[in-house]
């Protein structure tokens, strides 16, 4: 069973700042649809009046990681894409993975890819044949 | 002569800092007004403060709400007003009456504003060319609150929380 690793999304923005226009449009139009499509994520919308910090989308994951993304001067669609991207991630840190082993010959018979051992008709393109 | 006028204008609370205080949402420009006013307004301030303690609504009434809902018999009311103002010179379809003459147009719009409590703003006056345009304007409802207030009042999915600090 799939357990979504994103626990909650906090949308912090100012109701009057110019760069929070995308955030306000997102709240008015797309926030309800996003909340319905992702019922296991809690979405907190907190507008704070007066001049304040830049608008930010804060994601908290089940392993405790808190990731903040700036949404200043972003359109509503971009914020939707960003929110879905964060909802599909796990809370592991996004850094380069280094492993303590190395080899000069990683594969002898050819590295497996999803189309090995499948009939070749799946990829053939010809004047009358389309890939299935 | 000019100094007297300037002093009166400042005292009436319409100088830049007084306007800024009004539009920033505070009910009355309090004692943090502009410094130039202080000398002239000191005497006046004693009186308004006493009035404020007894009846706060005397000095600045709360801003009136702009909300407007079109009544159900809007068409008949509008038609009767058009016939009153224009008299005999009406084409067959009363909605096509041109509002070219400024006096008749002003009369009609003033009567409608007084009756319905909702006036055509100056920026929309040039669009009111026929009675049909006026009908269209008065049949659009106007809502007062901000979008976030509407959202908090509307039905939200259970995982969407709006925290509105005012």
PDB file of C-alpha atoms in Angstrom:
ATOM      1  CA  UNK A   1       0.000   0.000   0.000  1.00  0.00           C
ATOM      2  CA  UNK A   2       1.378   3.426  -0.886  1.00  0.00           C
ATOM      3  CA  UNK A   3       1.896   5.888   1.968  1.00  0.00           C
ATOM      4  CA  UNK A   4       2.453   9.480   0.861  1.00  0.00           C
ATOM      5  CA  UNK A   5       5.562  10.872   2.504  1.00  0.00           C
ATOM      6  CA  UNK A   6       4.365  14.460   2.444  1.00  0.00           C
ATOM      7  CA  UNK A   7       2.615  15.329   5.682  1.00  0.00           C
ATOM      8  CA  UNK A   8       1.599  18.960   5.299  1.00  0.00           C
ATOM      9  CA  UNK A   9       2.056  21.935   3.002  1.00  0.00           C
ATOM     10  CA  UNK A  10       2.058  25.444   4.446  1.00  0.00           C
ATOM     11  CA  UNK A  11       1.447  28.365   2.118  1.00  0.00           C
ATOM     12  CA  UNK A  12       2.753  31.570   3.758  1.00  0.00           C
ATOM     13  CA  UNK A  13       2.156  34.753   1.801  1.00  0.00           C
ATOM     14  CA  UNK A  14       1.056  38.350   2.212  1.00  0.00           C
ATOM     15  CA  UNK A  15      -2.415  39.382   0.979  1.00  0.00           C
ATOM     16  CA  UNK A  16      -1.134  42.679  -0.412  1.00  0.00           C
ATOM     17  CA  UNK A  17       2.410  42.087  -1.694  1.00  0.00           C
ATOM     18  CA  UNK A  18       2.897  42.191  -5.453  1.00  0.00           C
ATOM     19  CA  UNK A  19       5.020  39.071  -5.725  1.00  0.00           C
ATOM     20  CA  UNK A  20       2.411  36.987  -3.905  1.00  0.00           C
ATOM     21  CA  UNK A  21      -0.117  37.407  -6.725  1.00  0.00           C
ATOM     22  CA  UNK A  22       0.412  33.869  -7.978  1.00  0.00           C
ATOM     23  CA  UNK A  23      -0.027  32.528  -4.457  1.00  0.00           C
ATOM     24  CA  UNK A  24      -3.300  34.426  -4.047  1.00  0.00           C
ATOM     25  CA  UNK A  25      -4.585  33.136  -7.390  1.00  0.00           C
ATOM     26  CA  UNK A  26      -3.577  29.633  -6.408  1.00  0.00           C
ATOM     27  CA  UNK A  27      -5.564  29.938  -3.161  1.00  0.00           C
ATOM     28  CA  UNK A  28      -8.615  31.331  -4.946  1.00  0.00           C
ATOM     29  CA  UNK A  29      -8.697  28.885  -7.844  1.00  0.00           C
ATOM     30  CA  UNK A  30      -6.564  25.784  -7.548  1.00  0.00           C
ATOM     31  CA  UNK A  31      -6.108  25.122  -3.826  1.00  0.00           C
ATOM     32  CA  UNK A  32      -9.446  23.327  -3.431  1.00  0.00           C
ATOM     33  CA  UNK A  33      -8.806  21.058  -6.439  1.00  0.00           C
ATOM     34  CA  UNK A  34      -5.325  20.269  -5.169  1.00  0.00           C
ATOM     35  CA  UNK A  35      -6.685  19.437  -1.723  1.00  0.00           C
ATOM     36  CA  UNK A  36      -9.292  17.131  -3.242  1.00  0.00           C
ATOM     37  CA  UNK A  37      -6.762  15.346  -5.440  1.00  0.00           C
ATOM     38  CA  UNK A  38      -4.376  14.818  -2.512  1.00  0.00           C
ATOM     39  CA  UNK A  39      -6.610  13.929   0.434  1.00  0.00           C
ATOM     40  CA  UNK A  40      -3.742  12.660   2.562  1.00  0.00           C
ATOM     41  CA  UNK A  41      -1.882  15.999   2.546  1.00  0.00           C
ATOM     42  CA  UNK A  42      -3.040  18.823   4.816  1.00  0.00           C
ATOM     43  CA  UNK A  43      -2.814  22.237   3.192  1.00  0.00           C
ATOM     44  CA  UNK A  44      -2.542  25.243   5.536  1.00  0.00           C
ATOM     45  CA  UNK A  45      -3.067  28.668   4.009  1.00  0.00           C
ATOM     46  CA  UNK A  46      -1.858  31.483   6.293  1.00  0.00           C
ATOM     47  CA  UNK A  47      -1.957  34.985   4.894  1.00  0.00           C
ATOM     48  CA  UNK A  48      -0.186  37.447   7.192  1.00  0.00           C
ATOM     49  CA  UNK A  49      -1.086  41.107   6.718  1.00  0.00           C
ATOM     50  CA  UNK A  50       1.458  43.893   6.350  1.00  0.00           C
ATOM     51  CA  UNK A  51       4.926  43.837   4.767  1.00  0.00           C
ATOM     52  CA  UNK A  52       6.579  40.551   5.624  1.00  0.00           C
ATOM     53  CA  UNK A  53       8.986  37.901   4.287  1.00  0.00           C
ATOM     54  CA  UNK A  54       8.785  36.558   0.750  1.00  0.00           C
ATOM     55  CA  UNK A  55       5.947  34.139  -0.092  1.00  0.00           C
ATOM     56  CA  UNK A  56       7.046  30.592   0.621  1.00  0.00           C
ATOM     57  CA  UNK A  57       5.667  27.061   0.257  1.00  0.00           C
ATOM     58  CA  UNK A  58       6.824  24.908   3.163  1.00  0.00           C
ATOM     59  CA  UNK A  59       6.621  21.122   2.904  1.00  0.00           C
ATOM     60  CA  UNK A  60       6.967  18.853   5.941  1.00  0.00           C
ATOM     61  CA  UNK A  61       7.623  15.148   5.438  1.00  0.00           C
ATOM     62  CA  UNK A  62       7.094  12.109   7.591  1.00  0.00           C
ATOM     63  CA  UNK A  63      10.807  11.756   8.364  1.00  0.00           C
ATOM     64  CA  UNK A  64      10.898  15.321   9.737  1.00  0.00           C
ATOM     65  CA  UNK A  65      12.489  17.110   6.774  1.00  0.00           C
ATOM     66  CA  UNK A  66      11.146  20.623   6.183  1.00  0.00           C
ATOM     67  CA  UNK A  67      11.685  21.991   2.675  1.00  0.00           C
ATOM     68  CA  UNK A  68      10.887  25.616   1.825  1.00  0.00           C
ATOM     69  CA  UNK A  69      10.458  26.803  -1.747  1.00  0.00           C
ATOM     70  CA  UNK A  70      10.085  30.441  -2.755  1.00  0.00           C
ATOM     71  CA  UNK A  71       6.953  31.123  -4.792  1.00  0.00           C
ATOM     72  CA  UNK A  72       7.524  34.855  -5.337  1.00  0.00           C
ATOM     73  CA  UNK A  73       6.460  35.992  -8.831  1.00  0.00           C
ATOM     74  CA  UNK A  74       5.286  32.520  -9.834  1.00  0.00           C
ATOM     75  CA  UNK A  75       2.028  31.910 -11.653  1.00  0.00           C
ATOM     76  CA  UNK A  76      -0.756  29.779 -10.244  1.00  0.00           C
ATOM     77  CA  UNK A  77      -0.001  26.881 -12.639  1.00  0.00           C
ATOM     78  CA  UNK A  78       3.671  26.869 -11.659  1.00  0.00           C
ATOM     79  CA  UNK A  79       2.720  26.698  -7.989  1.00  0.00           C
ATOM     80  CA  UNK A  80       0.409  23.756  -8.734  1.00  0.00           C
ATOM     81  CA  UNK A  81       3.254  21.932 -10.502  1.00  0.00           C
ATOM     82  CA  UNK A  82       5.621  22.696  -7.654  1.00  0.00           C
ATOM     83  CA  UNK A  83       3.139  21.462  -5.072  1.00  0.00           C
ATOM     84  CA  UNK A  84       2.516  18.199  -6.957  1.00  0.00           C
ATOM     85  CA  UNK A  85       6.269  17.714  -7.340  1.00  0.00           C
ATOM     86  CA  UNK A  86       6.756  18.112  -3.594  1.00  0.00           C
ATOM     87  CA  UNK A  87       3.803  15.839  -2.890  1.00  0.00           C
ATOM     88  CA  UNK A  88       5.396  13.054  -4.931  1.00  0.00           C
ATOM     89  CA  UNK A  89       8.781  13.339  -3.254  1.00  0.00           C
ATOM     90  CA  UNK A  90       9.979  11.614  -0.127  1.00  0.00           C
ATOM     91  CA  UNK A  91      11.663  13.570   2.627  1.00  0.00           C
ATOM     92  CA  UNK A  92      15.174  12.313   1.854  1.00  0.00           C
ATOM     93  CA  UNK A  93      17.764  15.023   1.273  1.00  0.00           C
ATOM     94  CA  UNK A  94      18.363  15.935  -2.341  1.00  0.00           C
ATOM     95  CA  UNK A  95      22.140  15.542  -2.534  1.00  0.00           C
ATOM     96  CA  UNK A  96      24.564  13.520  -4.580  1.00  0.00           C
ATOM     97  CA  UNK A  97      24.560   9.872  -3.526  1.00  0.00           C
ATOM     98  CA  UNK A  98      28.115   8.580  -3.064  1.00  0.00           C
ATOM     99  CA  UNK A  99      28.757   4.853  -2.801  1.00  0.00           C
ATOM    100  CA  UNK A 100      31.928   3.259  -1.436  1.00  0.00           C
ATOM    101  CA  UNK A 101      32.391   0.919  -4.433  1.00  0.00           C
ATOM    102  CA  UNK A 102      33.510   1.384  -8.042  1.00  0.00           C
ATOM    103  CA  UNK A 103      34.027  -0.957 -10.992  1.00  0.00           C
ATOM    104  CA  UNK A 104      35.386  -0.407 -14.525  1.00  0.00           C
ATOM    105  CA  UNK A 105      33.208  -3.187 -16.062  1.00  0.00           C
ATOM    106  CA  UNK A 106      29.706  -2.671 -14.645  1.00  0.00           C
ATOM    107  CA  UNK A 107      28.003  -5.062 -17.103  1.00  0.00           C
ATOM    108  CA  UNK A 108      29.238  -8.167 -19.038  1.00  0.00           C
ATOM    109  CA  UNK A 109      26.145  -9.263 -21.019  1.00  0.00           C
ATOM    110  CA  UNK A 110      24.681  -5.743 -21.408  1.00  0.00           C
ATOM    111  CA  UNK A 111      22.761  -3.757 -18.805  1.00  0.00           C
ATOM    112  CA  UNK A 112      19.113  -4.691 -18.391  1.00  0.00           C
ATOM    113  CA  UNK A 113      16.537  -2.134 -19.520  1.00  0.00           C
ATOM    114  CA  UNK A 114      12.774  -2.550 -19.568  1.00  0.00           C
ATOM    115  CA  UNK A 115      12.723  -3.714 -23.220  1.00  0.00           C
ATOM    116  CA  UNK A 116      15.241  -6.605 -22.892  1.00  0.00           C
ATOM    117  CA  UNK A 117      13.588 -10.030 -23.307  1.00  0.00           C
ATOM    118  CA  UNK A 118      10.498  -8.442 -24.892  1.00  0.00           C
ATOM    119  CA  UNK A 119       9.463  -9.156 -28.542  1.00  0.00           C
ATOM    120  CA  UNK A 120      11.164  -6.725 -30.889  1.00  0.00           C
ATOM    121  CA  UNK A 121       7.871  -5.893 -32.626  1.00  0.00           C
ATOM    122  CA  UNK A 122       7.285  -3.494 -29.742  1.00  0.00           C
ATOM    123  CA  UNK A 123       9.895  -1.040 -30.992  1.00  0.00           C
ATOM    124  CA  UNK A 124       9.999  -1.659 -34.759  1.00  0.00           C
ATOM    125  CA  UNK A 125       9.021   1.359 -36.854  1.00  0.00           C
ATOM    126  CA  UNK A 126       8.460   0.808 -40.567  1.00  0.00           C
ATOM    127  CA  UNK A 127       6.323   2.143 -43.399  1.00  0.00           C
ATOM    128  CA  UNK A 128       3.397  -0.032 -42.297  1.00  0.00           C
ATOM    129  CA  UNK A 129       4.310  -0.908 -38.711  1.00  0.00           C
ATOM    130  CA  UNK A 130       3.915   1.353 -35.672  1.00  0.00           C
ATOM    131  CA  UNK A 131       5.430   0.542 -32.269  1.00  0.00           C
ATOM    132  CA  UNK A 132       2.787  -1.034 -30.075  1.00  0.00           C
TER     133      UNK A 132
ATOM    134  CA  UNK B   1      -5.432  84.781   3.003  1.00  0.00           C
ATOM    135  CA  UNK B   2      -3.797  81.698   1.545  1.00  0.00           C
ATOM    136  CA  UNK B   3      -2.405  80.763   4.956  1.00  0.00           C
ATOM    137  CA  UNK B   4      -5.892  80.841   6.484  1.00  0.00           C
ATOM    138  CA  UNK B   5      -7.213  78.584   3.733  1.00  0.00           C
ATOM    139  CA  UNK B   6      -4.304  76.203   4.118  1.00  0.00           C
ATOM    140  CA  UNK B   7      -4.791  76.059   7.875  1.00  0.00           C
ATOM    141  CA  UNK B   8      -8.496  75.310   7.459  1.00  0.00           C
ATOM    142  CA  UNK B   9      -7.745  72.585   4.902  1.00  0.00           C
ATOM    143  CA  UNK B  10      -5.245  70.935   7.210  1.00  0.00           C
ATOM    144  CA  UNK B  11      -7.604  71.113  10.144  1.00  0.00           C
ATOM    145  CA  UNK B  12     -10.350  69.399   8.183  1.00  0.00           C
ATOM    146  CA  UNK B  13      -8.228  66.242   8.256  1.00  0.00           C
ATOM    147  CA  UNK B  14      -7.781  65.960   4.511  1.00  0.00           C
ATOM    148  CA  UNK B  15      -3.997  66.417   4.320  1.00  0.00           C
ATOM    149  CA  UNK B  16      -1.843  63.578   3.024  1.00  0.00           C
ATOM    150  CA  UNK B  17      -1.104  61.944   6.352  1.00  0.00           C
ATOM    151  CA  UNK B  18      -4.719  62.184   7.427  1.00  0.00           C
ATOM    152  CA  UNK B  19      -5.881  60.507   4.192  1.00  0.00           C
ATOM    153  CA  UNK B  20      -3.237  57.808   4.587  1.00  0.00           C
ATOM    154  CA  UNK B  21      -4.480  57.070   8.081  1.00  0.00           C
ATOM    155  CA  UNK B  22      -8.077  56.882   6.848  1.00  0.00           C
ATOM    156  CA  UNK B  23      -7.384  54.524   3.974  1.00  0.00           C
ATOM    157  CA  UNK B  24      -5.166  52.211   6.019  1.00  0.00           C
ATOM    158  CA  UNK B  25      -8.329  50.964   7.670  1.00  0.00           C
ATOM    159  CA  UNK B  26      -8.261  52.801  10.997  1.00  0.00           C
ATOM    160  CA  UNK B  27     -11.630  54.292  11.893  1.00  0.00           C
ATOM    161  CA  UNK B  28     -10.457  57.866  12.692  1.00  0.00           C
ATOM    162  CA  UNK B  29      -7.121  59.619  12.161  1.00  0.00           C
ATOM    163  CA  UNK B  30      -5.826  59.430  15.709  1.00  0.00           C
ATOM    164  CA  UNK B  31      -3.254  61.627  17.372  1.00  0.00           C
ATOM    165  CA  UNK B  32      -0.507  60.175  15.147  1.00  0.00           C
ATOM    166  CA  UNK B  33      -1.525  62.645  12.414  1.00  0.00           C
ATOM    167  CA  UNK B  34       0.879  64.918  10.586  1.00  0.00           C
ATOM    168  CA  UNK B  35       3.132  67.040  12.751  1.00  0.00           C
ATOM    169  CA  UNK B  36       2.204  70.306  11.041  1.00  0.00           C
ATOM    170  CA  UNK B  37      -1.375  69.920  12.281  1.00  0.00           C
ATOM    171  CA  UNK B  38      -0.395  69.609  15.915  1.00  0.00           C
ATOM    172  CA  UNK B  39      -0.295  73.299  16.741  1.00  0.00           C
ATOM    173  CA  UNK B  40      -3.650  74.053  15.140  1.00  0.00           C
ATOM    174  CA  UNK B  41      -5.452  70.886  16.105  1.00  0.00           C
ATOM    175  CA  UNK B  42      -4.459  70.804  19.768  1.00  0.00           C
ATOM    176  CA  UNK B  43      -7.437  72.879  20.752  1.00  0.00           C
ATOM    177  CA  UNK B  44      -9.811  70.921  18.548  1.00  0.00           C
ATOM    178  CA  UNK B  45      -8.554  67.561  19.750  1.00  0.00           C
ATOM    179  CA  UNK B  46      -9.842  68.036  23.276  1.00  0.00           C
ATOM    180  CA  UNK B  47     -13.400  68.301  21.974  1.00  0.00           C
ATOM    181  CA  UNK B  48     -13.352  65.271  19.606  1.00  0.00           C
ATOM    182  CA  UNK B  49     -11.827  63.023  22.270  1.00  0.00           C
ATOM    183  CA  UNK B  50     -14.625  63.818  24.684  1.00  0.00           C
ATOM    184  CA  UNK B  51     -17.165  63.080  21.998  1.00  0.00           C
ATOM    185  CA  UNK B  52     -15.402  59.803  21.170  1.00  0.00           C
ATOM    186  CA  UNK B  53     -15.702  58.507  24.700  1.00  0.00           C
ATOM    187  CA  UNK B  54     -19.450  59.010  24.716  1.00  0.00           C
ATOM    188  CA  UNK B  55     -20.402  58.127  21.124  1.00  0.00           C
ATOM    189  CA  UNK B  56     -17.594  56.844  18.892  1.00  0.00           C
ATOM    190  CA  UNK B  57     -19.702  57.049  15.761  1.00  0.00           C
ATOM    191  CA  UNK B  58     -19.973  60.858  15.751  1.00  0.00           C
ATOM    192  CA  UNK B  59     -16.700  61.663  14.048  1.00  0.00           C
ATOM    193  CA  UNK B  60     -16.170  59.015  11.382  1.00  0.00           C
ATOM    194  CA  UNK B  61     -19.063  56.777  10.379  1.00  0.00           C
ATOM    195  CA  UNK B  62     -18.026  53.257   9.331  1.00  0.00           C
ATOM    196  CA  UNK B  63     -17.531  52.888   5.568  1.00  0.00           C
ATOM    197  CA  UNK B  64     -20.754  51.844   3.847  1.00  0.00           C
ATOM    198  CA  UNK B  65     -20.809  48.385   2.303  1.00  0.00           C
ATOM    199  CA  UNK B  66     -20.756  48.246  -1.477  1.00  0.00           C
ATOM    200  CA  UNK B  67     -22.751  45.051  -1.745  1.00  0.00           C
ATOM    201  CA  UNK B  68     -25.759  45.129  -4.065  1.00  0.00           C
ATOM    202  CA  UNK B  69     -28.310  42.501  -5.000  1.00  0.00           C
ATOM    203  CA  UNK B  70     -30.597  43.156  -7.953  1.00  0.00           C
ATOM    204  CA  UNK B  71     -34.274  43.110  -6.907  1.00  0.00           C
ATOM    205  CA  UNK B  72     -36.637  40.700  -8.623  1.00  0.00           C
ATOM    206  CA  UNK B  73     -38.822  43.321 -10.310  1.00  0.00           C
ATOM    207  CA  UNK B  74     -35.826  45.158 -11.715  1.00  0.00           C
ATOM    208  CA  UNK B  75     -37.073  45.133 -15.306  1.00  0.00           C
ATOM    209  CA  UNK B  76     -40.467  46.607 -14.512  1.00  0.00           C
ATOM    210  CA  UNK B  77     -38.966  49.285 -12.252  1.00  0.00           C
ATOM    211  CA  UNK B  78     -36.447  50.253 -14.896  1.00  0.00           C
ATOM    212  CA  UNK B  79     -39.125  50.377 -17.570  1.00  0.00           C
ATOM    213  CA  UNK B  80     -41.344  52.628 -15.482  1.00  0.00           C
ATOM    214  CA  UNK B  81     -38.456  55.003 -14.803  1.00  0.00           C
ATOM    215  CA  UNK B  82     -37.501  55.135 -18.467  1.00  0.00           C
ATOM    216  CA  UNK B  83     -41.077  55.962 -19.452  1.00  0.00           C
ATOM    217  CA  UNK B  84     -41.256  58.647 -16.757  1.00  0.00           C
ATOM    218  CA  UNK B  85     -38.054  60.345 -17.786  1.00  0.00           C
ATOM    219  CA  UNK B  86     -38.313  60.038 -21.555  1.00  0.00           C
ATOM    220  CA  UNK B  87     -42.040  60.559 -21.838  1.00  0.00           C
ATOM    221  CA  UNK B  88     -43.498  60.073 -25.287  1.00  0.00           C
ATOM    222  CA  UNK B  89     -40.311  59.761 -27.345  1.00  0.00           C
ATOM    223  CA  UNK B  90     -39.742  56.024 -26.898  1.00  0.00           C
ATOM    224  CA  UNK B  91     -38.911  53.496 -29.593  1.00  0.00           C
ATOM    225  CA  UNK B  92     -40.851  50.229 -29.651  1.00  0.00           C
ATOM    226  CA  UNK B  93     -38.408  48.255 -27.539  1.00  0.00           C
ATOM    227  CA  UNK B  94     -37.761  50.391 -24.447  1.00  0.00           C
ATOM    228  CA  UNK B  95     -34.369  48.813 -24.013  1.00  0.00           C
ATOM    229  CA  UNK B  96     -33.143  50.431 -27.205  1.00  0.00           C
ATOM    230  CA  UNK B  97     -33.773  54.021 -26.028  1.00  0.00           C
ATOM    231  CA  UNK B  98     -30.558  55.923 -26.707  1.00  0.00           C
ATOM    232  CA  UNK B  99     -29.285  57.939 -23.748  1.00  0.00           C
ATOM    233  CA  UNK B 100     -27.709  60.618 -25.876  1.00  0.00           C
ATOM    234  CA  UNK B 101     -29.139  63.650 -24.114  1.00  0.00           C
ATOM    235  CA  UNK B 102     -27.112  64.261 -20.998  1.00  0.00           C
ATOM    236  CA  UNK B 103     -29.918  65.800 -18.933  1.00  0.00           C
ATOM    237  CA  UNK B 104     -32.303  62.931 -19.429  1.00  0.00           C
ATOM    238  CA  UNK B 105     -29.500  60.416 -18.885  1.00  0.00           C
ATOM    239  CA  UNK B 106     -28.530  62.116 -15.605  1.00  0.00           C
ATOM    240  CA  UNK B 107     -32.151  62.254 -14.483  1.00  0.00           C
ATOM    241  CA  UNK B 108     -32.683  58.581 -15.178  1.00  0.00           C
ATOM    242  CA  UNK B 109     -29.439  57.440 -13.519  1.00  0.00           C
ATOM    243  CA  UNK B 110     -29.996  59.678 -10.476  1.00  0.00           C
ATOM    244  CA  UNK B 111     -33.498  58.285  -9.949  1.00  0.00           C
ATOM    245  CA  UNK B 112     -32.281  54.721 -10.261  1.00  0.00           C
ATOM    246  CA  UNK B 113     -29.390  55.345  -7.857  1.00  0.00           C
ATOM    247  CA  UNK B 114     -31.704  56.880  -5.280  1.00  0.00           C
ATOM    248  CA  UNK B 115     -34.187  54.026  -5.514  1.00  0.00           C
ATOM    249  CA  UNK B 116     -31.835  51.052  -5.626  1.00  0.00           C
ATOM    250  CA  UNK B 117     -29.049  52.483  -3.471  1.00  0.00           C
ATOM    251  CA  UNK B 118     -26.393  51.567  -6.076  1.00  0.00           C
ATOM    252  CA  UNK B 119     -24.941  54.234  -8.385  1.00  0.00           C
ATOM    253  CA  UNK B 120     -23.211  53.863 -11.729  1.00  0.00           C
ATOM    254  CA  UNK B 121     -19.524  54.783 -11.149  1.00  0.00           C
ATOM    255  CA  UNK B 122     -18.052  57.550 -13.278  1.00  0.00           C
ATOM    256  CA  UNK B 123     -15.816  55.125 -15.140  1.00  0.00           C
ATOM    257  CA  UNK B 124     -18.829  53.191 -16.445  1.00  0.00           C
ATOM    258  CA  UNK B 125     -20.884  56.187 -17.550  1.00  0.00           C
ATOM    259  CA  UNK B 126     -19.551  56.137 -21.099  1.00  0.00           C
ATOM    260  CA  UNK B 127     -20.720  52.544 -21.479  1.00  0.00           C
ATOM    261  CA  UNK B 128     -24.340  53.382 -20.685  1.00  0.00           C
ATOM    262  CA  UNK B 129     -25.516  54.186 -24.189  1.00  0.00           C
ATOM    263  CA  UNK B 130     -28.880  52.450 -24.219  1.00  0.00           C
ATOM    264  CA  UNK B 131     -31.398  51.525 -21.563  1.00  0.00           C
ATOM    265  CA  UNK B 132     -30.384  47.916 -22.128  1.00  0.00           C
ATOM    266  CA  UNK B 133     -26.849  48.691 -20.917  1.00  0.00           C
ATOM    267  CA  UNK B 134     -28.278  50.213 -17.729  1.00  0.00           C
ATOM    268  CA  UNK B 135     -30.382  47.110 -17.229  1.00  0.00           C
ATOM    269  CA  UNK B 136     -27.306  44.924 -17.626  1.00  0.00           C
ATOM    270  CA  UNK B 137     -25.366  47.021 -15.115  1.00  0.00           C
ATOM    271  CA  UNK B 138     -28.091  46.866 -12.506  1.00  0.00           C
ATOM    272  CA  UNK B 139     -28.634  43.151 -12.866  1.00  0.00           C
ATOM    273  CA  UNK B 140     -25.055  42.263 -11.901  1.00  0.00           C
ATOM    274  CA  UNK B 141     -24.746  41.714  -8.141  1.00  0.00           C
ATOM    275  CA  UNK B 142     -21.794  43.244  -6.288  1.00  0.00           C
ATOM    276  CA  UNK B 143     -20.129  41.416  -3.434  1.00  0.00           C
ATOM    277  CA  UNK B 144     -18.434  43.181  -0.553  1.00  0.00           C
ATOM    278  CA  UNK B 145     -15.891  40.946   1.141  1.00  0.00           C
ATOM    279  CA  UNK B 146     -12.486  39.814  -0.082  1.00  0.00           C
ATOM    280  CA  UNK B 147     -12.005  36.466  -1.766  1.00  0.00           C
ATOM    281  CA  UNK B 148     -10.353  34.990   1.297  1.00  0.00           C
ATOM    282  CA  UNK B 149     -13.364  35.897   3.459  1.00  0.00           C
ATOM    283  CA  UNK B 150     -15.600  34.155   0.945  1.00  0.00           C
ATOM    284  CA  UNK B 151     -13.349  31.109   0.939  1.00  0.00           C
ATOM    285  CA  UNK B 152     -13.351  30.868   4.735  1.00  0.00           C
ATOM    286  CA  UNK B 153     -17.137  31.003   4.705  1.00  0.00           C
ATOM    287  CA  UNK B 154     -17.542  28.506   1.871  1.00  0.00           C
ATOM    288  CA  UNK B 155     -17.349  24.732   2.259  1.00  0.00           C
ATOM    289  CA  UNK B 156     -13.750  23.541   2.065  1.00  0.00           C
ATOM    290  CA  UNK B 157     -12.410  19.981   1.755  1.00  0.00           C
ATOM    291  CA  UNK B 158     -11.355  18.647   5.191  1.00  0.00           C
ATOM    292  CA  UNK B 159      -7.634  18.886   4.481  1.00  0.00           C
ATOM    293  CA  UNK B 160      -7.598  22.566   3.489  1.00  0.00           C
ATOM    294  CA  UNK B 161      -7.292  24.985   6.424  1.00  0.00           C
ATOM    295  CA  UNK B 162      -7.241  28.757   5.995  1.00  0.00           C
ATOM    296  CA  UNK B 163      -5.815  30.670   8.951  1.00  0.00           C
ATOM    297  CA  UNK B 164      -6.785  34.300   8.562  1.00  0.00           C
ATOM    298  CA  UNK B 165      -5.053  36.635  11.029  1.00  0.00           C
ATOM    299  CA  UNK B 166      -6.416  40.132  10.938  1.00  0.00           C
TER     300      UNK B 166
END
